[in-house]
Amino acid sequence: MKNVPLYLAGEFVQSQTSDWIDVTNPATNEVIARAPAATDAEMRKAIESAADAFRTWKEVPVSERARVMLRYQALLKEHHDEIAEILSQETGKTFDDAKGDVWRGIEVVEHAANVASLMMGETVGNVARSVDTHSWIQPLGVCAGITPFNFPAMIPLWMFPMAIACGNTFILKPSEQDPLTPMRLTELFEEAGAPKGVLQVVHGGKEQVDVLLTDPVIKAVSFVGSVPVGRYIYETGTRNMKRVQSFAGAKNHMVIMPDADKQQVLNALVGASVGAAGQRCMAISVAVFVGEAQSWIPELKEAMTKVRPGAWNDSGASYGPVISPKARERVESLIATGEAQGANLLLDGRGCTVDGLPDGNWIGPTLFSGVTTEMNIYNEEIFGPVLACMEEANLEDAISLINKSPYGNGVSIFTSSGGAARKFQHEIEVGQVGVNIPIPVPLPFFSFTGWKGSFYGDQHAYGKQAVRFYTETKTVTSRWFSSEATAEAEANFSIQLR
């Protein structure tokens, strides 16, 4: 049994807590490690160490901070598959899916290595006679990140590399369900040459999160997770005068026009709905078939019957288990509710089994048709391999349906019409839009831009917005006098007196 360490003041240390949290392999439900709920003293040490480190780290030249990120991304690439295997063991993700998780995080670290150009200010000379104005971008101080179970490599790498590259120090509280991957990321960050105290890692639950949300030393908090927790994080953090970016739930739609390429649609829908067992905030959970495209649903059912869950190293598996027995029970309960409320259950993933792994949290691909907006399976984020099909007469109705949703994380349209695509992307009230792309997650030089109930805050993750979130702007207006200019001014003054 492995006890997961804390990372405090540049040292991996064993917690003195008496409160431990089991870390399980979702494919077997065997306990593979224990994570500590950090004590009050350990939380205090993390905050004080981060504050001490900030005093010197903020003075390190931006080019040196960038070089740390260059070394870090090289180490992450060197250990890419090793990290992915650790990730697979504690999340149940297939190996290919886990590698994608790691790689998307590496891309953000590469972006962080370009921090010097991202922190360039602005200058205007002669805003008044002999007066110049310029702006500087400066770090905030101690920042914190609270990350979810579903992307234990990518989402921590969204946060701490960008914050630290900007000159801040950072406290990471990863999910207690899969802390092994973030700890390996931390080991490599130390190996890359990060100074002691620049990054701290603590573990725990709500009690530890509340410390991060209320301590006045911490200036900004980043969060990714569920809607109720996301609202709590935002309300508590802002009430304590912190900057907060809180990424919450989603209900992502994909609109299928009858002029779309049918095979491309079917392939995209299967992967985007059941990939990662549906445990993605950008998963497609609602398919909106427009007009004659409604006739494709039987072929979609046939395509979904060909995919199955399995172990991380099963090359034939399309996805792994959901994260816990509690998660499986919740998804199966929503499937039952959908059926009871009148939706047509075309594929039922309940009671799914995988050979040799009888105790895993398995759910088979699940497909509903005839779903309406009053049903729970439409209104709730299921976070499982469940796809709900709806039908609309035209594009206008499809857009209206989506715009009434309280969520606005991601959406996509499949069509061969440029006019339909432009109308859709212009009128849709969702932050991330795909055209013939099912999951439109942007690359790191753009920002992850959820809208409405999918995001609470003002500045989004990575890209230029992350730099704005983790920095302040200082504006300097200056006027300088040379001896010649002073003499000339005095002479002019004397002439005026005569």
XYZ file of C-alpha atoms in Angstrom:
498
model
C 0.000 0.000 0.000
C 1.434 3.350 -1.065
C 0.800 6.476 0.978
C 0.696 9.472 -1.370
C 3.007 12.242 -0.091
C 2.435 15.954 0.167
C 4.827 18.339 -1.577
C 5.671 21.164 0.807
C 8.493 23.696 0.618
C 10.224 21.705 -2.098
C 10.113 18.378 -0.232
C 7.993 15.249 -0.618
C 6.788 14.554 2.924
C 4.482 12.041 4.559
C 1.416 13.633 6.111
C 0.867 13.450 9.856
C -2.877 13.130 9.349
C -5.048 10.372 10.784
C -7.548 10.837 7.926
C -6.688 8.835 4.800
C -8.632 8.461 1.536
C -8.498 5.242 -0.495
C -7.389 5.516 -4.122
C -8.839 2.657 -6.178
C -8.403 1.169 -9.624
C -11.890 1.605 -11.194
C -11.461 -1.547 -13.301
C -11.091 -3.732 -10.194
C -12.034 -1.492 -7.248
C -8.830 -2.612 -5.554
C -7.186 -0.022 -3.321
C -3.874 0.969 -4.920
C -2.872 3.886 -2.668
C -3.997 6.156 0.150
C -4.134 9.940 -0.062
C -3.933 12.086 3.071
C -6.353 14.790 4.103
C -3.745 17.406 4.943
C -3.763 18.769 8.487
C -4.271 22.440 9.331
C -0.548 22.744 10.065
C 0.336 21.203 6.682
C -2.043 23.548 4.861
C -0.495 26.485 6.714
C 2.997 25.342 5.755
C 1.994 25.111 2.084
C 0.610 28.651 2.094
C 3.539 30.153 3.997
C 6.099 28.398 1.816
C 4.355 29.607 -1.355
C 4.279 33.166 0.003
C 7.993 33.040 0.890
C 8.922 31.653 -2.518
C 6.924 34.352 -4.316
C 9.183 37.093 -2.925
C 12.128 35.736 -4.906
C 10.403 33.977 -7.811
C 8.656 37.156 -8.984
C 12.109 38.736 -9.444
C 13.424 35.906 -11.630
C 13.704 37.137 -15.234
C 10.873 36.020 -17.441
C 13.299 34.290 -19.806
C 14.582 32.107 -16.950
C 11.030 31.184 -15.973
C 10.403 30.235 -19.607
C 13.473 27.984 -19.609
C 12.080 26.031 -16.659
C 8.994 25.355 -18.785
C 11.144 24.336 -21.742
C 12.965 21.777 -19.604
C 9.667 20.645 -18.100
C 7.946 19.989 -21.415
C 10.984 18.003 -22.575
C 10.795 15.812 -19.458
C 7.050 15.341 -19.855
C 7.590 14.146 -23.427
C 10.377 11.806 -22.328
C 8.104 10.248 -19.687
C 4.878 10.541 -21.688
C 3.944 6.849 -21.805
C 5.002 6.234 -18.211
C 2.690 9.026 -16.999
C -0.115 7.679 -19.188
C 0.209 4.226 -17.631
C -0.030 5.655 -14.118
C -3.049 7.652 -15.251
C -4.698 4.553 -16.727
C -4.276 2.593 -13.519
C -6.031 5.154 -11.329
C -8.693 6.417 -13.753
C -9.413 3.302 -15.809
C -8.867 5.185 -19.071
C -7.671 3.223 -22.065
C -3.986 3.743 -22.799
C -4.640 5.788 -25.942
C -7.081 8.011 -24.069
C -4.602 8.462 -21.219
C -1.849 9.417 -23.659
C -4.146 12.070 -25.103
C -4.756 13.428 -21.603
C -1.010 13.786 -21.028
C -0.313 15.258 -24.458
C -2.910 18.019 -24.167
C -1.238 19.039 -20.918
C 2.183 19.082 -22.576
C 0.813 21.464 -25.207
C -0.098 23.950 -22.467
C 3.411 23.717 -20.972
C 4.819 24.451 -24.437
C 2.605 27.510 -24.532
C 3.809 28.568 -21.074
C 7.382 28.504 -22.402
C 6.333 31.415 -24.629
C 5.359 33.491 -21.599
C 7.665 36.433 -22.342
C 5.700 37.482 -25.419
C 2.414 36.909 -23.574
C 3.416 39.297 -20.783
C 4.463 42.195 -22.985
C 2.852 45.473 -21.970
C 1.920 48.530 -24.022
C 3.594 51.890 -24.572
C 2.469 55.235 -25.969
C 4.935 58.097 -26.160
C 3.929 61.742 -25.845
C 0.446 61.198 -24.451
C 0.926 64.829 -23.400
C 3.828 67.158 -24.014
C 6.973 65.312 -22.855
C 4.796 62.735 -21.041
C 4.936 58.992 -21.809
C 2.728 56.133 -20.587
C 3.481 52.422 -20.495
C 1.972 49.344 -18.852
C 3.624 46.395 -17.150
C 2.168 42.922 -16.613
C 3.065 41.677 -13.136
C 2.229 38.496 -11.168
C -0.479 38.365 -8.496
C 1.195 36.296 -5.764
C 0.084 32.905 -4.418
C -2.486 31.137 -6.616
C -4.321 27.836 -6.073
C -5.855 25.149 -8.270
C -8.515 22.539 -7.457
C -8.694 19.868 -10.151
C -11.136 17.014 -10.994
C -10.642 13.281 -11.422
C -11.389 13.014 -15.126
C -8.214 14.673 -16.490
C -5.521 14.299 -13.810
C -2.701 15.309 -16.176
C -4.231 17.841 -18.547
C -6.110 20.025 -16.081
C -3.332 20.475 -13.479
C -1.095 21.327 -16.460
C -3.699 23.896 -17.544
C -3.089 25.674 -14.290
C 0.227 25.634 -12.499
C 2.634 26.000 -15.487
C 0.834 29.129 -16.745
C 0.546 30.639 -13.268
C 4.172 29.923 -12.353
C 5.533 31.068 -15.720
C 3.794 34.404 -15.071
C 5.816 34.765 -11.864
C 3.335 33.457 -9.305
C 3.671 30.549 -6.911
C 1.023 27.844 -6.838
C -0.760 25.414 -4.489
C -2.350 22.429 -6.242
C -5.138 20.385 -4.631
C -5.713 17.513 -7.089
C -8.657 15.133 -6.955
C -8.391 12.698 -4.093
C -9.629 9.987 -6.473
C -6.503 9.964 -8.668
C -3.579 11.831 -7.055
C -0.782 9.599 -8.372
C -0.599 11.264 -11.778
C -0.332 14.822 -10.395
C 2.408 13.676 -8.019
C 4.413 12.282 -10.926
C 3.947 15.597 -12.736
C 5.287 17.294 -9.611
C 8.371 15.074 -9.472
C 9.214 15.980 -13.046
C 8.631 19.672 -12.380
C 11.157 19.519 -9.567
C 13.565 17.693 -11.897
C 13.107 20.485 -14.445
C 14.691 22.899 -11.986
C 11.711 24.578 -10.352
C 12.904 26.322 -7.165
C 11.686 25.107 -3.802
C 8.336 26.517 -2.763
C 7.224 27.590 -6.230
C 4.796 24.639 -6.344
C 3.075 22.994 -3.363
C 0.762 19.973 -3.561
C -1.781 19.177 -0.849
C -4.494 16.533 -0.700
C -7.901 16.273 0.892
C -11.523 17.283 0.486
C -13.818 20.184 1.303
C -12.016 21.119 4.520
C -8.728 21.619 2.684
C -10.447 23.433 -0.189
C -12.076 25.846 2.260
C -8.648 26.815 3.581
C -7.568 27.740 0.041
C -10.782 29.690 -0.555
C -10.617 31.753 2.622
C -6.946 32.390 3.388
C -6.092 36.012 2.522
C -2.610 35.094 1.231
C -4.104 33.333 -1.782
C -5.008 35.796 -4.531
C -6.588 33.601 -7.223
C -8.286 30.202 -7.427
C -8.816 27.993 -10.487
C -11.345 25.142 -10.386
C -12.792 22.476 -12.687
C -15.643 20.238 -11.535
C -19.390 19.875 -11.057
C -22.002 22.625 -11.080
C -22.849 22.660 -7.341
C -19.192 22.652 -6.322
C -18.313 25.167 -9.022
C -20.891 27.623 -7.710
C -19.667 27.113 -4.157
C -16.055 27.700 -5.205
C -16.957 30.875 -7.069
C -19.223 32.325 -4.379
C -16.876 31.505 -1.505
C -13.729 32.631 -3.275
C -15.117 35.929 -4.507
C -16.716 36.614 -1.119
C -13.190 36.354 0.250
C -11.959 38.878 -2.357
C -10.170 36.412 -4.631
C -10.106 36.089 -8.367
C -11.901 32.885 -9.336
C -12.228 30.969 -12.581
C -14.657 28.110 -11.997
C -15.370 25.639 -14.806
C -18.543 23.737 -14.013
C -20.961 21.359 -15.746
C -22.054 20.906 -19.323
C -24.708 19.489 -21.583
C -23.154 19.512 -25.030
C -25.276 19.172 -28.156
C -24.333 18.065 -31.647
C -26.604 19.195 -34.478
C -26.801 16.876 -37.473
C -28.080 18.422 -40.695
C -29.446 16.133 -43.424
C -26.745 17.316 -45.862
C -23.932 16.109 -43.571
C -21.660 13.164 -44.388
C -23.522 10.310 -42.667
C -20.508 8.112 -41.954
C -18.558 11.034 -40.524
C -21.518 11.846 -38.284
C -21.872 8.289 -36.991
C -18.155 7.921 -36.277
C -18.030 11.289 -34.531
C -21.108 10.641 -32.418
C -19.907 7.286 -31.145
C -16.481 8.549 -30.126
C -17.694 11.848 -28.684
C -20.456 10.279 -26.589
C -18.857 7.156 -25.089
C -15.151 8.035 -25.282
C -13.561 8.248 -21.809
C -16.782 6.571 -20.592
C -18.517 9.902 -21.187
C -16.546 11.444 -18.315
C -15.570 14.594 -20.206
C -16.986 18.077 -19.756
C -16.829 18.347 -23.553
C -18.500 14.991 -24.278
C -21.457 15.050 -26.652
C -24.452 13.912 -24.627
C -27.277 15.171 -26.872
C -27.576 14.523 -30.623
C -30.076 16.800 -32.387
C -31.136 15.282 -35.709
C -32.646 17.831 -38.096
C -35.231 16.890 -40.695
C -34.460 13.764 -42.713
C -31.330 13.073 -40.675
C -33.670 11.555 -38.069
C -33.705 8.391 -40.165
C -30.032 7.795 -39.267
C -30.761 6.837 -35.647
C -31.052 3.062 -36.356
C -27.614 3.135 -37.991
C -26.272 5.032 -34.981
C -27.599 2.276 -32.748
C -25.855 -0.326 -34.889
C -22.568 1.588 -34.688
C -22.795 1.926 -30.906
C -23.401 -1.809 -30.441
C -19.924 -2.432 -31.867
C -18.079 -0.559 -29.097
C -17.395 -1.887 -25.633
C -15.572 -0.982 -22.434
C -12.483 -2.793 -21.214
C -9.219 -2.660 -19.319
C -6.683 0.105 -19.967
C -4.375 -2.248 -21.878
C -7.132 -3.930 -23.919
C -6.459 -2.701 -27.450
C -9.995 -3.598 -28.509
C -11.696 -1.572 -25.799
C -13.233 1.767 -26.778
C -13.296 3.137 -23.245
C -12.788 2.170 -19.609
C -14.921 2.092 -16.461
C -16.493 5.057 -14.745
C -14.506 6.306 -11.784
C -16.341 4.699 -8.841
C -19.239 2.453 -7.797
C -21.101 5.591 -6.703
C -20.676 7.084 -10.181
C -21.905 3.853 -11.786
C -24.982 3.786 -9.541
C -25.791 7.396 -10.406
C -25.520 6.811 -14.169
C -27.619 3.636 -13.990
C -30.234 5.488 -11.933
C -30.489 8.186 -14.594
C -30.869 5.519 -17.296
C -33.767 4.035 -15.327
C -35.311 7.474 -14.880
C -35.048 8.200 -18.602
C -36.875 4.987 -19.397
C -39.529 5.699 -16.762
C -40.111 9.200 -18.121
C -40.904 7.870 -21.574
C -37.687 8.027 -23.578
C -37.034 5.124 -25.965
C -34.152 3.067 -24.569
C -32.542 1.704 -27.733
C -29.351 0.446 -26.040
C -29.145 -0.309 -22.313
C -25.666 -0.271 -20.786
C -26.736 -1.345 -17.306
C -25.416 -4.634 -15.993
C -22.417 -4.549 -18.296
C -19.630 -7.048 -17.558
C -16.045 -7.369 -18.724
C -14.344 -10.761 -18.832
C -11.814 -11.204 -16.042
C -12.792 -7.963 -14.314
C -16.080 -8.701 -12.548
C -15.750 -5.951 -9.951
C -15.144 -2.983 -12.263
C -17.432 0.028 -12.643
C -18.599 -0.926 -16.113
C -21.413 0.678 -18.095
C -22.092 -0.297 -21.684
C -22.921 2.197 -24.451
C -26.423 3.545 -23.879
C -28.668 5.217 -26.444
C -32.018 6.973 -26.053
C -34.325 8.437 -28.695
C -37.497 10.466 -28.285
C -35.904 12.571 -25.538
C -37.653 15.792 -24.519
C -36.527 18.843 -22.565
C -38.612 17.853 -19.531
C -36.648 14.639 -18.940
C -33.892 14.269 -16.355
C -31.567 12.681 -18.893
C -31.743 15.930 -20.866
C -31.429 18.364 -17.983
C -28.747 16.649 -15.891
C -25.104 16.093 -16.761
C -24.945 12.286 -16.781
C -21.149 11.930 -17.010
C -21.405 8.436 -18.420
C -21.490 6.702 -21.848
C -25.087 7.775 -22.518
C -26.324 9.583 -25.641
C -29.761 11.199 -25.895
C -31.252 11.725 -29.362
C -33.699 14.536 -30.131
C -35.401 15.597 -33.330
C -36.006 19.092 -34.692
C -37.665 20.208 -37.920
C -35.061 22.793 -38.951
C -31.871 24.588 -37.975
C -33.747 27.504 -36.370
C -35.458 25.134 -33.940
C -32.198 23.352 -33.158
C -30.487 26.661 -32.340
C -33.431 27.716 -30.175
C -33.298 24.418 -28.266
C -29.599 24.770 -27.487
C -29.797 28.458 -26.562
C -32.434 27.664 -23.927
C -30.026 25.293 -22.175
C -28.506 26.708 -18.969
C -25.125 25.352 -20.063
C -22.802 26.663 -22.738
C -19.585 24.675 -22.705
C -19.355 23.086 -26.161
C -21.514 22.477 -29.214
C -21.024 21.257 -32.770
C -22.782 21.119 -36.102
C -22.235 18.647 -38.920
C -23.224 20.001 -42.329
C -21.910 20.545 -45.852
C -23.518 23.997 -46.032
C -21.305 26.984 -45.354
C -24.387 29.144 -44.877
C -25.823 26.822 -42.225
C -22.479 26.628 -40.461
C -22.057 30.404 -40.388
C -25.589 30.972 -39.114
C -25.053 28.367 -36.415
C -21.715 29.651 -35.163
C -22.978 33.243 -35.203
C -26.275 32.688 -33.371
C -25.425 29.906 -30.939
C -24.954 30.960 -27.290
C -22.158 28.541 -26.440
C -18.509 29.317 -25.830
C -16.823 26.605 -27.932
C -18.238 25.695 -31.334
C -17.231 22.895 -33.673
C -18.056 22.771 -37.372
C -17.760 19.145 -38.516
C -15.664 18.628 -35.359
C -17.476 16.880 -32.496
C -15.396 18.031 -29.511
C -14.068 21.547 -30.208
C -11.445 21.840 -27.468
C -9.101 24.655 -28.541
C -5.327 24.442 -28.630
C -3.554 26.360 -25.846
C -2.845 29.543 -27.792
C -6.624 30.061 -27.700
C -8.626 29.848 -24.468
C -11.068 27.263 -23.115
C -14.180 29.436 -23.206
C -17.291 27.905 -21.644
C -20.338 30.184 -21.253
C -23.435 30.480 -19.066
C -23.772 27.870 -16.308
C -20.651 26.071 -17.525
C -18.345 28.812 -16.249
C -18.261 31.283 -13.389
C -15.688 34.032 -13.669
C -14.262 36.545 -16.116
C -11.069 35.087 -17.604
C -10.807 31.560 -18.975
C -8.118 28.868 -18.920
C -4.830 28.890 -20.838
C -4.108 31.146 -23.788
C -3.955 34.921 -23.343
C -6.867 34.889 -20.921
C -4.945 32.714 -18.472
C -2.117 35.243 -18.476
C -4.619 38.010 -17.724
C -6.152 35.921 -14.943
C -2.804 35.273 -13.243
C -1.449 38.833 -13.568
C -2.172 42.478 -12.788
C -1.551 45.433 -15.086
C 0.405 48.406 -13.760
C 0.256 51.652 -15.734
C 3.121 54.133 -15.407
C 2.889 57.752 -16.604
C 6.210 59.608 -16.541
C 7.827 62.907 -17.389
C 11.571 63.521 -17.287
C 13.477 66.776 -17.394
C 16.947 67.129 -18.855
C 19.221 69.986 -17.836
C 18.947 71.501 -21.333
C 15.184 71.307 -21.251
C 15.131 72.901 -17.802
C 17.381 75.757 -18.943
C 15.210 76.337 -22.006
C 12.058 76.394 -19.886
C 13.597 78.933 -17.478
C 14.737 81.150 -20.354
C 11.252 81.090 -21.897
C 9.757 81.959 -18.524
C 12.154 84.932 -18.149
C 11.205 86.235 -21.603
C 7.526 86.048 -20.716
C 8.165 88.101 -17.542
C 9.871 90.888 -19.540
